[in-house]
Amino acid sequence: QTRHAGLNRIAFFNPEMQAKVVEHVLLEDQLRSALKENQFVLYFQPQVQFPDTRVGYEVLLRWQHPERGMVSPAVFIPLAEKSRLILPIGRWVLEQACQTLARWQDDPAKASWQLAVNVSVVQFQGVGFTEQVATIIRQTGAPPRLLKLEVTESLLMEDPERVAQVMSEIRGLGVRFSLDDFGTGYSSLSYLKRLSLDQIKIDQSFVRDVTTNPASAAIVDSIIGLSQGLGLEVIAEGVETGAQRDWLVAHGCDHFQGYLFGRPGPEVF
Ligand code: C2E
Ligand code: MG
Ligand code: MG
Ligand code: MG
């Protein structure tokens, strides 16, 4: 009987799906040792204010896998979240970012650069996230105002009251918040009123065809207006062409991130 149930269940999977499941189990296992094997690298992508002020960088995590080469965060971050390995990994990213900020303080050319760090909802749900951020800031000596945490709307799906509470605690430390991938989630606009935000990031899916698709143009225009009305900074991500940049500038957005201004890369500056 159990054997039948097992067979039935397997019948729902085609060989491709099964290979994917096996591969994910394998990757998750290797993810477990990646931190202590020093396989993670931080990449940095410039954020600029028009026309050419370097405001800072977004930190993008890379996994240098011994056999597979660079594994995309689009693949391993979901696995890390599911297994909660994102807790030690996310802490490591924050520590590295804050050490970098502290180091930059010795160089006048870099001392005002901000670092934006992606934070997963799982990190927010863990107990003591505020204390973790406070401790890392204290121990590294990073200026809290130069640290920006990027969160997504998915954060609000869980426990909006608690999330708002933790965010305002962390903001009390002087840290800033950016709402990443804005417009791609499912939550209502009312949370914009309750959250302690500093910046809204226009998702690259809208930026991609902003000059050719009237619907994307209308959405981007609305996001810019919404940000201005709320007194928040607005930044466009995934800006690849001069035409996209010019359209955005003409519509009131002057912070940019994208291949046009620089690809993510290891710290060589
Ligand atoms: P995100 O935070 O929205 O990051 C932007 C993504 O767009 C990055 O992909 C970046 O490389 C890519 N990108 C930047 N400019 C352009 C452009 O002009 N054109 C195109 N086509 N793409 C561009 P990446 O590095 O693969 O990261 C994917 C996602 O993984 C990130 O999306 C973020 O959600 C997540 N992630 C990355 N690092 C971390 C991390 O340290 N912690 C957590 N929790 N998530 C992370
Ligand atoms: Mg981001
Ligand atoms: Mg994004
Ligand atoms: Mg994204």
PDB file of N, CA and C in Angstrom, residues 2-83:
ATOM      1  N   THR A   2       1.832   1.296   0.943  1.00  0.00           N
ATOM      2  CA  THR A   2       2.747   2.443   0.965  1.00  0.00           C
ATOM      3  C   THR A   2       3.543   2.500  -0.338  1.00  0.00           C
ATOM      4  N   ARG A   3       3.861   1.314  -0.845  1.00  0.00           N
ATOM      5  CA  ARG A   3       4.633   1.242  -2.071  1.00  0.00           C
ATOM      6  C   ARG A   3       3.844   1.886  -3.231  1.00  0.00           C
ATOM      7  N   HIS A   4       2.533   1.625  -3.222  1.00  0.00           N
ATOM      8  CA  HIS A   4       1.693   2.219  -4.256  1.00  0.00           C
ATOM      9  C   HIS A   4       1.654   3.739  -4.151  1.00  0.00           C
ATOM     10  N   ALA A   5       1.501   4.183  -2.885  1.00  0.00           N
ATOM     11  CA  ALA A   5       1.453   5.637  -2.670  1.00  0.00           C
ATOM     12  C   ALA A   5       2.733   6.269  -3.185  1.00  0.00           C
ATOM     13  N   GLY A   6       3.845   5.617  -2.878  1.00  0.00           N
ATOM     14  CA  GLY A   6       5.139   6.128  -3.333  1.00  0.00           C
ATOM     15  C   GLY A   6       5.208   6.172  -4.849  1.00  0.00           C
ATOM     16  N   LEU A   7       4.763   5.111  -5.471  1.00  0.00           N
ATOM     17  CA  LEU A   7       4.799   5.052  -6.938  1.00  0.00           C
ATOM     18  C   LEU A   7       3.921   6.137  -7.539  1.00  0.00           C
ATOM     19  N   ASN A   8       2.737   6.310  -6.917  1.00  0.00           N
ATOM     20  CA  ASN A   8       1.828   7.336  -7.416  1.00  0.00           C
ATOM     21  C   ASN A   8       2.460   8.719  -7.338  1.00  0.00           C
ATOM     22  N   ARG A   9       3.121   8.940  -6.227  1.00  0.00           N
ATOM     23  CA  ARG A   9       3.709  10.260  -6.041  1.00  0.00           C
ATOM     24  C   ARG A   9       4.807  10.502  -7.081  1.00  0.00           C
ATOM     25  N   ILE A  10       5.603   9.457  -7.287  1.00  0.00           N
ATOM     26  CA  ILE A  10       6.697   9.589  -8.252  1.00  0.00           C
ATOM     27  C   ILE A  10       6.147   9.821  -9.657  1.00  0.00           C
ATOM     28  N   ALA A  11       4.958   9.265  -9.906  1.00  0.00           N
ATOM     29  CA  ALA A  11       4.367   9.408 -11.240  1.00  0.00           C
ATOM     30  C   ALA A  11       4.066  10.864 -11.576  1.00  0.00           C
ATOM     31  N   PHE A  12       3.955  11.725 -10.538  1.00  0.00           N
ATOM     32  CA  PHE A  12       3.694  13.135 -10.810  1.00  0.00           C
ATOM     33  C   PHE A  12       4.932  13.867 -11.317  1.00  0.00           C
ATOM     34  N   PHE A  13       6.085  13.274 -11.056  1.00  0.00           N
ATOM     35  CA  PHE A  13       7.332  13.910 -11.469  1.00  0.00           C
ATOM     36  C   PHE A  13       7.786  13.356 -12.812  1.00  0.00           C
ATOM     37  N   ASN A  14       8.136  14.229 -13.712  1.00  0.00           N
ATOM     38  CA  ASN A  14       8.806  13.730 -14.904  1.00  0.00           C
ATOM     39  C   ASN A  14      10.306  13.677 -14.594  1.00  0.00           C
ATOM     40  N   PRO A  15      11.110  12.991 -15.401  1.00  0.00           N
ATOM     41  CA  PRO A  15      12.538  12.827 -15.094  1.00  0.00           C
ATOM     42  C   PRO A  15      13.247  14.164 -14.885  1.00  0.00           C
ATOM     43  N   GLU A  16      12.846  15.182 -15.655  1.00  0.00           N
ATOM     44  CA  GLU A  16      13.478  16.492 -15.531  1.00  0.00           C
ATOM     45  C   GLU A  16      13.252  17.097 -14.147  1.00  0.00           C
ATOM     46  N   MET A  17      11.982  17.020 -13.698  1.00  0.00           N
ATOM     47  CA  MET A  17      11.652  17.551 -12.379  1.00  0.00           C
ATOM     48  C   MET A  17      12.406  16.798 -11.297  1.00  0.00           C
ATOM     49  N   GLN A  18      12.484  15.479 -11.479  1.00  0.00           N
ATOM     50  CA  GLN A  18      13.159  14.658 -10.483  1.00  0.00           C
ATOM     51  C   GLN A  18      14.646  15.030 -10.410  1.00  0.00           C
ATOM     52  N   ALA A  19      15.258  15.248 -11.565  1.00  0.00           N
ATOM     53  CA  ALA A  19      16.668  15.628 -11.604  1.00  0.00           C
ATOM     54  C   ALA A  19      16.867  16.949 -10.877  1.00  0.00           C
ATOM     55  N   LYS A  20      15.909  17.845 -11.019  1.00  0.00           N
ATOM     56  CA  LYS A  20      15.999  19.157 -10.394  1.00  0.00           C
ATOM     57  C   LYS A  20      15.920  19.038  -8.870  1.00  0.00           C
ATOM     58  N   VAL A  21      15.011  18.178  -8.402  1.00  0.00           N
ATOM     59  CA  VAL A  21      14.878  17.968  -6.964  1.00  0.00           C
ATOM     60  C   VAL A  21      16.177  17.401  -6.396  1.00  0.00           C
ATOM     61  N   VAL A  22      16.725  16.387  -7.059  1.00  0.00           N
ATOM     62  CA  VAL A  22      17.978  15.768  -6.618  1.00  0.00           C
ATOM     63  C   VAL A  22      19.095  16.809  -6.600  1.00  0.00           C
ATOM     64  N   GLU A  23      19.153  17.616  -7.643  1.00  0.00           N
ATOM     65  CA  GLU A  23      20.183  18.648  -7.757  1.00  0.00           C
ATOM     66  C   GLU A  23      20.066  19.667  -6.614  1.00  0.00           C
ATOM     67  N   HIS A  24      18.817  20.033  -6.283  1.00  0.00           N
ATOM     68  CA  HIS A  24      18.616  21.010  -5.207  1.00  0.00           C
ATOM     69  C   HIS A  24      19.024  20.442  -3.852  1.00  0.00           C
ATOM     70  N   VAL A  25      18.722  19.156  -3.630  1.00  0.00           N
ATOM     71  CA  VAL A  25      19.121  18.517  -2.377  1.00  0.00           C
ATOM     72  C   VAL A  25      20.644  18.517  -2.265  1.00  0.00           C
ATOM     73  N   LEU A  26      21.305  18.222  -3.379  1.00  0.00           N
ATOM     74  CA  LEU A  26      22.769  18.192  -3.426  1.00  0.00           C
ATOM     75  C   LEU A  26      23.349  19.584  -3.158  1.00  0.00           C
ATOM     76  N   LEU A  27      22.784  20.587  -3.846  1.00  0.00           N
ATOM     77  CA  LEU A  27      23.267  21.965  -3.691  1.00  0.00           C
ATOM     78  C   LEU A  27      23.088  22.449  -2.255  1.00  0.00           C
ATOM     79  N   GLU A  28      21.921  22.120  -1.673  1.00  0.00           N
ATOM     80  CA  GLU A  28      21.642  22.551  -0.309  1.00  0.00           C
ATOM     81  C   GLU A  28      22.675  21.964   0.646  1.00  0.00           C
ATOM     82  N   ASP A  29      23.058  20.727   0.386  1.00  0.00           N
ATOM     83  CA  ASP A  29      24.066  20.061   1.194  1.00  0.00           C
ATOM     84  C   ASP A  29      25.414  20.776   1.086  1.00  0.00           C
ATOM     85  N   GLN A  30      25.752  21.173  -0.128  1.00  0.00           N
ATOM     86  CA  GLN A  30      27.041  21.848  -0.347  1.00  0.00           C
ATOM     87  C   GLN A  30      27.006  23.277   0.189  1.00  0.00           C
ATOM     88  N   LEU A  31      25.801  23.860   0.188  1.00  0.00           N
ATOM     89  CA  LEU A  31      25.623  25.212   0.725  1.00  0.00           C
ATOM     90  C   LEU A  31      25.976  25.239   2.212  1.00  0.00           C
ATOM     91  N   ARG A  32      25.686  24.111   2.875  1.00  0.00           N
ATOM     92  CA  ARG A  32      25.934  23.992   4.301  1.00  0.00           C
ATOM     93  C   ARG A  32      27.408  24.200   4.663  1.00  0.00           C
ATOM     94  N   SER A  33      28.310  23.795   3.769  1.00  0.00           N
ATOM     95  CA  SER A  33      29.740  23.914   4.077  1.00  0.00           C
ATOM     96  C   SER A  33      30.393  25.093   3.360  1.00  0.00           C
ATOM     97  N   ALA A  34      29.618  25.813   2.538  1.00  0.00           N
ATOM     98  CA  ALA A  34      30.196  26.878   1.707  1.00  0.00           C
ATOM     99  C   ALA A  34      30.798  28.019   2.527  1.00  0.00           C
ATOM    100  N   LEU A  35      30.166  28.342   3.676  1.00  0.00           N
ATOM    101  CA  LEU A  35      30.667  29.446   4.506  1.00  0.00           C
ATOM    102  C   LEU A  35      32.054  29.132   5.055  1.00  0.00           C
ATOM    103  N   LYS A  36      32.177  27.949   5.683  1.00  0.00           N
ATOM    104  CA  LYS A  36      33.469  27.647   6.304  1.00  0.00           C
ATOM    105  C   LYS A  36      34.534  27.304   5.260  1.00  0.00           C
ATOM    106  N   GLU A  37      34.098  26.957   4.056  1.00  0.00           N
ATOM    107  CA  GLU A  37      35.067  26.707   2.968  1.00  0.00           C
ATOM    108  C   GLU A  37      35.417  27.998   2.220  1.00  0.00           C
ATOM    109  N   ASN A  38      34.913  29.133   2.719  1.00  0.00           N
ATOM    110  CA  ASN A  38      35.228  30.437   2.109  1.00  0.00           C
ATOM    111  C   ASN A  38      34.841  30.539   0.638  1.00  0.00           C
ATOM    112  N   GLN A  39      33.668  30.003   0.298  1.00  0.00           N
ATOM    113  CA  GLN A  39      33.279  29.996  -1.109  1.00  0.00           C
ATOM    114  C   GLN A  39      32.396  31.186  -1.490  1.00  0.00           C
ATOM    115  N   PHE A  40      32.074  32.033  -0.530  1.00  0.00           N
ATOM    116  CA  PHE A  40      31.246  33.205  -0.855  1.00  0.00           C
ATOM    117  C   PHE A  40      32.114  34.428  -1.136  1.00  0.00           C
ATOM    118  N   VAL A  41      31.682  35.216  -2.106  1.00  0.00           N
ATOM    119  CA  VAL A  41      32.370  36.447  -2.479  1.00  0.00           C
ATOM    120  C   VAL A  41      31.324  37.548  -2.607  1.00  0.00           C
ATOM    121  N   LEU A  42      31.675  38.743  -2.156  1.00  0.00           N
ATOM    122  CA  LEU A  42      30.767  39.871  -2.359  1.00  0.00           C
ATOM    123  C   LEU A  42      31.115  40.563  -3.667  1.00  0.00           C
ATOM    124  N   TYR A  43      30.095  40.781  -4.485  1.00  0.00           N
ATOM    125  CA  TYR A  43      30.246  41.624  -5.661  1.00  0.00           C
ATOM    126  C   TYR A  43      29.611  42.973  -5.342  1.00  0.00           C
ATOM    127  N   PHE A  44      30.067  44.001  -6.027  1.00  0.00           N
ATOM    128  CA  PHE A  44      29.578  45.353  -5.791  1.00  0.00           C
ATOM    129  C   PHE A  44      29.115  45.949  -7.105  1.00  0.00           C
ATOM    130  N   GLN A  45      27.917  46.540  -7.102  1.00  0.00           N
ATOM    131  CA  GLN A  45      27.442  47.231  -8.306  1.00  0.00           C
ATOM    132  C   GLN A  45      27.160  48.691  -7.968  1.00  0.00           C
ATOM    133  N   PRO A  46      27.744  49.608  -8.769  1.00  0.00           N
ATOM    134  CA  PRO A  46      27.608  51.033  -8.444  1.00  0.00           C
ATOM    135  C   PRO A  46      26.167  51.548  -8.508  1.00  0.00           C
ATOM    136  N   GLN A  47      25.863  52.484  -7.608  1.00  0.00           N
ATOM    137  CA  GLN A  47      24.621  53.251  -7.643  1.00  0.00           C
ATOM    138  C   GLN A  47      25.031  54.705  -7.843  1.00  0.00           C
ATOM    139  N   VAL A  48      24.426  55.376  -8.821  1.00  0.00           N
ATOM    140  CA  VAL A  48      24.847  56.735  -9.134  1.00  0.00           C
ATOM    141  C   VAL A  48      23.672  57.701  -9.095  1.00  0.00           C
ATOM    142  N   GLN A  49      24.018  58.961  -8.836  1.00  0.00           N
ATOM    143  CA  GLN A  49      23.021  60.029  -8.930  1.00  0.00           C
ATOM    144  C   GLN A  49      23.379  60.866 -10.137  1.00  0.00           C
ATOM    145  N   PHE A  50      22.374  61.128 -10.967  1.00  0.00           N
ATOM    146  CA  PHE A  50      22.593  61.842 -12.206  1.00  0.00           C
ATOM    147  C   PHE A  50      23.223  63.208 -11.952  1.00  0.00           C
ATOM    148  N   PRO A  51      24.199  63.678 -12.731  1.00  0.00           N
ATOM    149  CA  PRO A  51      24.729  62.977 -13.885  1.00  0.00           C
ATOM    150  C   PRO A  51      25.829  61.952 -13.564  1.00  0.00           C
ATOM    151  N   ASP A  52      26.678  62.213 -12.569  1.00  0.00           N
ATOM    152  CA  ASP A  52      27.776  61.256 -12.403  1.00  0.00           C
ATOM    153  C   ASP A  52      28.331  61.179 -10.978  1.00  0.00           C
ATOM    154  N   THR A  53      27.448  61.316  -9.973  1.00  0.00           N
ATOM    155  CA  THR A  53      27.898  61.170  -8.592  1.00  0.00           C
ATOM    156  C   THR A  53      27.790  59.711  -8.163  1.00  0.00           C
ATOM    157  N   ARG A  54      28.881  59.135  -7.715  1.00  0.00           N
ATOM    158  CA  ARG A  54      28.845  57.772  -7.199  1.00  0.00           C
ATOM    159  C   ARG A  54      28.312  57.800  -5.776  1.00  0.00           C
ATOM    160  N   VAL A  55      27.088  57.336  -5.589  1.00  0.00           N
ATOM    161  CA  VAL A  55      26.462  57.372  -4.266  1.00  0.00           C
ATOM    162  C   VAL A  55      26.967  56.212  -3.409  1.00  0.00           C
ATOM    163  N   GLY A  56      27.207  55.072  -4.055  1.00  0.00           N
ATOM    164  CA  GLY A  56      27.668  53.888  -3.329  1.00  0.00           C
ATOM    165  C   GLY A  56      27.480  52.653  -4.171  1.00  0.00           C
ATOM    166  N   TYR A  57      27.263  51.528  -3.490  1.00  0.00           N
ATOM    167  CA  TYR A  57      27.168  50.242  -4.189  1.00  0.00           C
ATOM    168  C   TYR A  57      26.076  49.369  -3.566  1.00  0.00           C
ATOM    169  N   GLU A  58      25.518  48.462  -4.397  1.00  0.00           N
ATOM    170  CA  GLU A  58      24.726  47.375  -3.830  1.00  0.00           C
ATOM    171  C   GLU A  58      25.632  46.152  -3.730  1.00  0.00           C
ATOM    172  N   VAL A  59      25.553  45.473  -2.608  1.00  0.00           N
ATOM    173  CA  VAL A  59      26.307  44.252  -2.374  1.00  0.00           C
ATOM    174  C   VAL A  59      25.510  43.069  -2.932  1.00  0.00           C
ATOM    175  N   LEU A  60      26.116  42.305  -3.832  1.00  0.00           N
ATOM    176  CA  LEU A  60      25.439  41.143  -4.421  1.00  0.00           C
ATOM    177  C   LEU A  60      26.288  39.900  -4.156  1.00  0.00           C
ATOM    178  N   LEU A  61      25.691  38.929  -3.505  1.00  0.00           N
ATOM    179  CA  LEU A  61      26.420  37.750  -3.063  1.00  0.00           C
ATOM    180  C   LEU A  61      26.672  36.789  -4.230  1.00  0.00           C
ATOM    181  N   ARG A  62      27.882  36.234  -4.272  1.00  0.00           N
ATOM    182  CA  ARG A  62      28.239  35.225  -5.261  1.00  0.00           C
ATOM    183  C   ARG A  62      28.769  33.983  -4.553  1.00  0.00           C
ATOM    184  N   TRP A  63      28.409  32.816  -5.105  1.00  0.00           N
ATOM    185  CA  TRP A  63      28.911  31.550  -4.560  1.00  0.00           C
ATOM    186  C   TRP A  63      29.854  30.938  -5.577  1.00  0.00           C
ATOM    187  N   GLN A  64      31.127  30.920  -5.219  1.00  0.00           N
ATOM    188  CA  GLN A  64      32.148  30.324  -6.073  1.00  0.00           C
ATOM    189  C   GLN A  64      32.208  28.835  -5.750  1.00  0.00           C
ATOM    190  N   HIS A  65      31.440  28.065  -6.535  1.00  0.00           N
ATOM    191  CA  HIS A  65      31.332  26.628  -6.282  1.00  0.00           C
ATOM    192  C   HIS A  65      32.553  25.919  -6.866  1.00  0.00           C
ATOM    193  N   PRO A  66      33.168  24.977  -6.102  1.00  0.00           N
ATOM    194  CA  PRO A  66      34.408  24.339  -6.560  1.00  0.00           C
ATOM    195  C   PRO A  66      34.288  23.660  -7.931  1.00  0.00           C
ATOM    196  N   GLU A  67      33.117  23.099  -8.251  1.00  0.00           N
ATOM    197  CA  GLU A  67      32.981  22.431  -9.562  1.00  0.00           C
ATOM    198  C   GLU A  67      32.099  23.203 -10.546  1.00  0.00           C
ATOM    199  N   ARG A  68      31.099  23.915 -10.031  1.00  0.00           N
ATOM    200  CA  ARG A  68      30.141  24.546 -10.934  1.00  0.00           C
ATOM    201  C   ARG A  68      30.522  25.962 -11.331  1.00  0.00           C
ATOM    202  N   GLY A  69      31.552  26.514 -10.733  1.00  0.00           N
ATOM    203  CA  GLY A  69      31.851  27.923 -10.981  1.00  0.00           C
ATOM    204  C   GLY A  69      30.874  28.791 -10.202  1.00  0.00           C
ATOM    205  N   MET A  70      30.615  29.996 -10.705  1.00  0.00           N
ATOM    206  CA  MET A  70      29.725  30.918 -10.008  1.00  0.00           C
ATOM    207  C   MET A  70      28.281  30.417 -10.068  1.00  0.00           C
ATOM    208  N   VAL A  71      27.668  30.229  -8.912  1.00  0.00           N
ATOM    209  CA  VAL A  71      26.254  29.866  -8.872  1.00  0.00           C
ATOM    210  C   VAL A  71      25.459  31.153  -8.627  1.00  0.00           C
ATOM    211  N   SER A  72      24.398  31.344  -9.393  1.00  0.00           N
ATOM    212  CA  SER A  72      23.593  32.565  -9.282  1.00  0.00           C
ATOM    213  C   SER A  72      22.820  32.605  -7.966  1.00  0.00           C
ATOM    214  N   PRO A  73      22.743  33.795  -7.343  1.00  0.00           N
ATOM    215  CA  PRO A  73      21.926  33.914  -6.126  1.00  0.00           C
ATOM    216  C   PRO A  73      20.457  33.591  -6.392  1.00  0.00           C
ATOM    217  N   ALA A  74      20.013  33.759  -7.634  1.00  0.00           N
ATOM    218  CA  ALA A  74      18.632  33.394  -7.967  1.00  0.00           C
ATOM    219  C   ALA A  74      18.398  31.909  -7.716  1.00  0.00           C
ATOM    220  N   VAL A  75      19.473  31.102  -7.775  1.00  0.00           N
ATOM    221  CA  VAL A  75      19.377  29.664  -7.505  1.00  0.00           C
ATOM    222  C   VAL A  75      19.585  29.368  -6.017  1.00  0.00           C
ATOM    223  N   PHE A  76      20.667  29.922  -5.426  1.00  0.00           N
ATOM    224  CA  PHE A  76      21.008  29.454  -4.071  1.00  0.00           C
ATOM    225  C   PHE A  76      20.338  30.242  -2.947  1.00  0.00           C
ATOM    226  N   ILE A  77      19.913  31.483  -3.181  1.00  0.00           N
ATOM    227  CA  ILE A  77      19.238  32.223  -2.097  1.00  0.00           C
ATOM    228  C   ILE A  77      17.922  31.536  -1.697  1.00  0.00           C
ATOM    229  N   PRO A  78      17.079  31.137  -2.664  1.00  0.00           N
ATOM    230  CA  PRO A  78      15.848  30.412  -2.261  1.00  0.00           C
ATOM    231  C   PRO A  78      16.148  29.140  -1.474  1.00  0.00           C
ATOM    232  N   LEU A  79      17.201  28.412  -1.856  1.00  0.00           N
ATOM    233  CA  LEU A  79      17.580  27.209  -1.112  1.00  0.00           C
ATOM    234  C   LEU A  79      18.050  27.568   0.293  1.00  0.00           C
ATOM    235  N   ALA A  80      18.816  28.656   0.374  1.00  0.00           N
ATOM    236  CA  ALA A  80      19.329  29.099   1.677  1.00  0.00           C
ATOM    237  C   ALA A  80      18.185  29.559   2.580  1.00  0.00           C
ATOM    238  N   GLU A  81      17.163  30.147   1.980  1.00  0.00           N
ATOM    239  CA  GLU A  81      16.016  30.591   2.785  1.00  0.00           C
ATOM    240  C   GLU A  81      15.228  29.391   3.289  1.00  0.00           C
ATOM    241  N   LYS A  82      14.995  28.427   2.397  1.00  0.00           N
ATOM    242  CA  LYS A  82      14.206  27.246   2.749  1.00  0.00           C
ATOM    243  C   LYS A  82      14.890  26.466   3.890  1.00  0.00           C
ATOM    244  N   SER A  83      16.219  26.380   3.837  1.00  0.00           N
ATOM    245  CA  SER A  83      16.964  25.604   4.835  1.00  0.00           C
ATOM    246  C   SER A  83      17.369  26.457   6.039  1.00  0.00           C
TER     247      SER A  83
END
